[in-house]
Amino acid sequence: QVQLVESGGGSVQAGGSLRLSCAGSGRTFTFNMYAMGWFRQAPGKEREFVATISWNGGSTYYTDSVKGRFTISRDNAKNTVYLQMNSLKPEDTAVYYCATNTRARYSRGPYVTALEYTYWGQGTQVTVSS
């Protein structure tokens, strides 16, 4: 079994920053083998891809709306993936989820659809006010 726990969400004014963290654990889960991703879901909208990072951090990919503002990174020694969010906008308001694709070991990806991910965290709320 795999557990993913997000933290770092909160409320911030437009133009502000937040850093989300997602810690992975599990008896048979080797964090540094798998790509990780961040998704978000706003009220009344479908879950959408935000960013993904390969197993070793060597490859990253972002949705166009966050390029230049968000940075995904990982620390495999801490079994944690991060999402640094700068220049936040009201339209970034959503529940943010991290996920992992355990179907592919040591894969570069990128994985940009929810169906490609096998385990999900519970989500953390990000609210950006204007």
PDB file of C-alpha atoms in Angstrom, residues 11-129:
ATOM      1  CA  SER A  11      -4.970  31.146   1.893  1.00  0.00           C
ATOM      2  CA  VAL A  12      -2.878  33.807   0.211  1.00  0.00           C
ATOM      3  CA  GLN A  13      -3.425  37.029  -1.678  1.00  0.00           C
ATOM      4  CA  ALA A  14      -2.846  37.265  -5.394  1.00  0.00           C
ATOM      5  CA  GLY A  15       0.825  37.590  -6.174  1.00  0.00           C
ATOM      6  CA  GLY A  16       1.823  35.592  -3.126  1.00  0.00           C
ATOM      7  CA  SER A  17       3.580  32.247  -2.815  1.00  0.00           C
ATOM      8  CA  LEU A  18       2.999  28.860  -1.256  1.00  0.00           C
ATOM      9  CA  ARG A  19       5.033  25.666  -1.194  1.00  0.00           C
ATOM     10  CA  LEU A  20       3.183  22.384  -1.163  1.00  0.00           C
ATOM     11  CA  SER A  21       4.794  19.178   0.058  1.00  0.00           C
ATOM     12  CA  CYS A  22       3.799  15.578  -0.483  1.00  0.00           C
ATOM     13  CA  ALA A  23       5.368  12.829   1.593  1.00  0.00           C
ATOM     14  CA  GLY A  24       5.218   9.277   0.304  1.00  0.00           C
ATOM     15  CA  SER A  25       5.381   6.103   2.349  1.00  0.00           C
ATOM     16  CA  GLY A  26       4.397   2.475   2.298  1.00  0.00           C
ATOM     17  CA  ARG A  27       5.844  -0.896   3.210  1.00  0.00           C
ATOM     18  CA  THR A  28       6.483  -1.859  -0.406  1.00  0.00           C
ATOM     19  CA  PHE A  29       6.709   1.621  -1.893  1.00  0.00           C
ATOM     20  CA  THR A  30      10.118   2.804  -3.038  1.00  0.00           C
ATOM     21  CA  PHE A  31       9.591   6.507  -3.597  1.00  0.00           C
ATOM     22  CA  ASN A  32      12.676   7.110  -5.721  1.00  0.00           C
ATOM     23  CA  MET A  33      11.586   4.614  -8.379  1.00  0.00           C
ATOM     24  CA  TYR A  34       8.525   6.490  -9.601  1.00  0.00           C
ATOM     25  CA  ALA A  35       7.399   9.649 -11.284  1.00  0.00           C
ATOM     26  CA  MET A  36       5.288  12.025  -9.229  1.00  0.00           C
ATOM     27  CA  GLY A  37       2.661  14.512 -10.275  1.00  0.00           C
ATOM     28  CA  TRP A  38       0.536  17.354  -8.999  1.00  0.00           C
ATOM     29  CA  PHE A  39      -3.066  17.886 -10.054  1.00  0.00           C
ATOM     30  CA  ARG A  40      -5.716  20.330  -8.932  1.00  0.00           C
ATOM     31  CA  GLN A  41      -9.486  20.483  -8.867  1.00  0.00           C
ATOM     32  CA  ALA A  42     -11.520  23.635  -8.544  1.00  0.00           C
ATOM     33  CA  PRO A  43     -15.181  23.563  -7.474  1.00  0.00           C
ATOM     34  CA  GLY A  44     -17.410  22.402 -10.307  1.00  0.00           C
ATOM     35  CA  LYS A  45     -14.461  21.562 -12.539  1.00  0.00           C
ATOM     36  CA  GLU A  46     -12.635  18.407 -13.514  1.00  0.00           C
ATOM     37  CA  ARG A  47      -9.316  17.480 -11.999  1.00  0.00           C
ATOM     38  CA  GLU A  48      -6.527  18.927 -14.119  1.00  0.00           C
ATOM     39  CA  PHE A  49      -2.845  18.239 -14.515  1.00  0.00           C
ATOM     40  CA  VAL A  50      -0.421  20.786 -13.067  1.00  0.00           C
ATOM     41  CA  ALA A  51       3.111  19.355 -13.095  1.00  0.00           C
ATOM     42  CA  THR A  52       5.073  16.130 -13.114  1.00  0.00           C
ATOM     43  CA  ILE A  53       8.624  15.090 -12.314  1.00  0.00           C
ATOM     44  CA  SER A  54      10.563  11.989 -13.272  1.00  0.00           C
ATOM     45  CA  TRP A  55      11.876   9.454 -10.788  1.00  0.00           C
ATOM     46  CA  ASN A  56      15.246  11.178 -10.376  1.00  0.00           C
ATOM     47  CA  GLY A  57      14.104  14.756 -10.862  1.00  0.00           C
ATOM     48  CA  GLY A  58      15.869  15.015 -14.183  1.00  0.00           C
ATOM     49  CA  SER A  59      12.753  15.748 -16.194  1.00  0.00           C
ATOM     50  CA  THR A  60       9.840  18.028 -15.411  1.00  0.00           C
ATOM     51  CA  TYR A  61       6.743  19.071 -17.309  1.00  0.00           C
ATOM     52  CA  TYR A  62       4.085  21.703 -16.627  1.00  0.00           C
ATOM     53  CA  THR A  63       0.712  22.718 -17.886  1.00  0.00           C
ATOM     54  CA  ASP A  64       0.938  25.970 -19.809  1.00  0.00           C
ATOM     55  CA  SER A  65      -0.993  28.038 -17.269  1.00  0.00           C
ATOM     56  CA  VAL A  66       1.636  27.541 -14.542  1.00  0.00           C
ATOM     57  CA  LYS A  67       4.853  27.642 -16.567  1.00  0.00           C
ATOM     58  CA  GLY A  68       7.241  30.215 -15.189  1.00  0.00           C
ATOM     59  CA  ARG A  69       5.294  30.464 -11.922  1.00  0.00           C
ATOM     60  CA  PHE A  70       5.320  26.948 -10.441  1.00  0.00           C
ATOM     61  CA  THR A  71       8.293  24.650  -9.869  1.00  0.00           C
ATOM     62  CA  ILE A  72       8.090  20.958  -9.088  1.00  0.00           C
ATOM     63  CA  SER A  73      11.003  19.287  -7.325  1.00  0.00           C
ATOM     64  CA  ARG A  74      11.714  16.226  -5.240  1.00  0.00           C
ATOM     65  CA  ASP A  75      14.007  15.101  -2.458  1.00  0.00           C
ATOM     66  CA  ASN A  76      14.297  11.342  -2.704  1.00  0.00           C
ATOM     67  CA  ALA A  77      16.207  11.159   0.565  1.00  0.00           C
ATOM     68  CA  LYS A  78      13.108  12.561   2.275  1.00  0.00           C
ATOM     69  CA  ASN A  79      10.555  10.741   0.106  1.00  0.00           C
ATOM     70  CA  THR A  80       8.988  14.101  -0.636  1.00  0.00           C
ATOM     71  CA  VAL A  81       7.877  16.003  -3.713  1.00  0.00           C
ATOM     72  CA  TYR A  82       7.317  19.756  -3.663  1.00  0.00           C
ATOM     73  CA  LEU A  83       5.368  22.300  -5.644  1.00  0.00           C
ATOM     74  CA  GLN A  84       6.644  25.851  -5.255  1.00  0.00           C
ATOM     75  CA  MET A  85       3.921  28.227  -6.382  1.00  0.00           C
ATOM     76  CA  ASN A  86       4.789  31.860  -7.019  1.00  0.00           C
ATOM     77  CA  SER A  87       2.813  34.765  -8.457  1.00  0.00           C
ATOM     78  CA  LEU A  88      -0.393  33.053  -7.472  1.00  0.00           C
ATOM     79  CA  LYS A  89      -3.621  34.063  -9.166  1.00  0.00           C
ATOM     80  CA  PRO A  90      -7.252  33.660  -8.052  1.00  0.00           C
ATOM     81  CA  GLU A  91      -7.693  31.072 -10.809  1.00  0.00           C
ATOM     82  CA  ASP A  92      -5.124  28.880  -9.035  1.00  0.00           C
ATOM     83  CA  THR A  93      -7.655  28.329  -6.260  1.00  0.00           C
ATOM     84  CA  ALA A  94      -8.309  24.593  -5.993  1.00  0.00           C
ATOM     85  CA  VAL A  95      -7.671  21.462  -4.011  1.00  0.00           C
ATOM     86  CA  TYR A  96      -4.195  20.258  -4.950  1.00  0.00           C
ATOM     87  CA  TYR A  97      -3.426  16.548  -5.094  1.00  0.00           C
ATOM     88  CA  CYS A  98      -0.172  14.703  -5.469  1.00  0.00           C
ATOM     89  CA  ALA A  99      -0.035  11.338  -7.156  1.00  0.00           C
ATOM     90  CA  THR A 100       2.398   8.644  -8.166  1.00  0.00           C
ATOM     91  CA  ASN A 101       2.583   6.293 -11.142  1.00  0.00           C
ATOM     92  CA  THR A 102       3.735   2.940  -9.797  1.00  0.00           C
ATOM     93  CA  ARG A 103       3.189   1.171 -13.105  1.00  0.00           C
ATOM     94  CA  ALA A 104       6.478   2.409 -14.520  1.00  0.00           C
ATOM     95  CA  ARG A 105       9.773   2.207 -12.682  1.00  0.00           C
ATOM     96  CA  TYR A 106      12.593   4.617 -13.444  1.00  0.00           C
ATOM     97  CA  SER A 107      10.513   6.235 -16.149  1.00  0.00           C
ATOM     98  CA  ARG A 108      11.119   9.668 -17.558  1.00  0.00           C
ATOM     99  CA  GLY A 109       7.468  10.249 -18.415  1.00  0.00           C
ATOM    100  CA  PRO A 110       5.912  12.740 -18.690  1.00  0.00           C
ATOM    101  CA  TYR A 111       2.600  11.550 -17.306  1.00  0.00           C
ATOM    102  CA  VAL A 112      -0.062  14.192 -17.724  1.00  0.00           C
ATOM    103  CA  THR A 113      -3.393  12.401 -17.335  1.00  0.00           C
ATOM    104  CA  ALA A 114      -5.010  11.291 -14.090  1.00  0.00           C
ATOM    105  CA  LEU A 115      -5.528   7.767 -15.421  1.00  0.00           C
ATOM    106  CA  GLU A 116      -1.763   7.268 -15.602  1.00  0.00           C
ATOM    107  CA  TYR A 117      -1.430   7.627 -11.828  1.00  0.00           C
ATOM    108  CA  THR A 118      -2.104   4.796  -9.416  1.00  0.00           C
ATOM    109  CA  TYR A 119      -2.106   6.365  -5.960  1.00  0.00           C
ATOM    110  CA  TRP A 120      -3.338   9.733  -4.753  1.00  0.00           C
ATOM    111  CA  GLY A 121      -3.112  11.884  -1.675  1.00  0.00           C
ATOM    112  CA  GLN A 122      -6.111  13.344   0.097  1.00  0.00           C
ATOM    113  CA  GLY A 123      -5.514  16.861  -1.207  1.00  0.00           C
ATOM    114  CA  THR A 124      -4.726  20.242   0.281  1.00  0.00           C
ATOM    115  CA  GLN A 125      -6.746  23.417  -0.260  1.00  0.00           C
ATOM    116  CA  VAL A 126      -5.163  26.456  -1.878  1.00  0.00           C
ATOM    117  CA  THR A 127      -7.189  29.662  -1.889  1.00  0.00           C
ATOM    118  CA  VAL A 128      -5.965  32.796  -3.649  1.00  0.00           C
ATOM    119  CA  SER A 129      -7.871  35.997  -3.078  1.00  0.00           C
TER     120      SER A 129
END
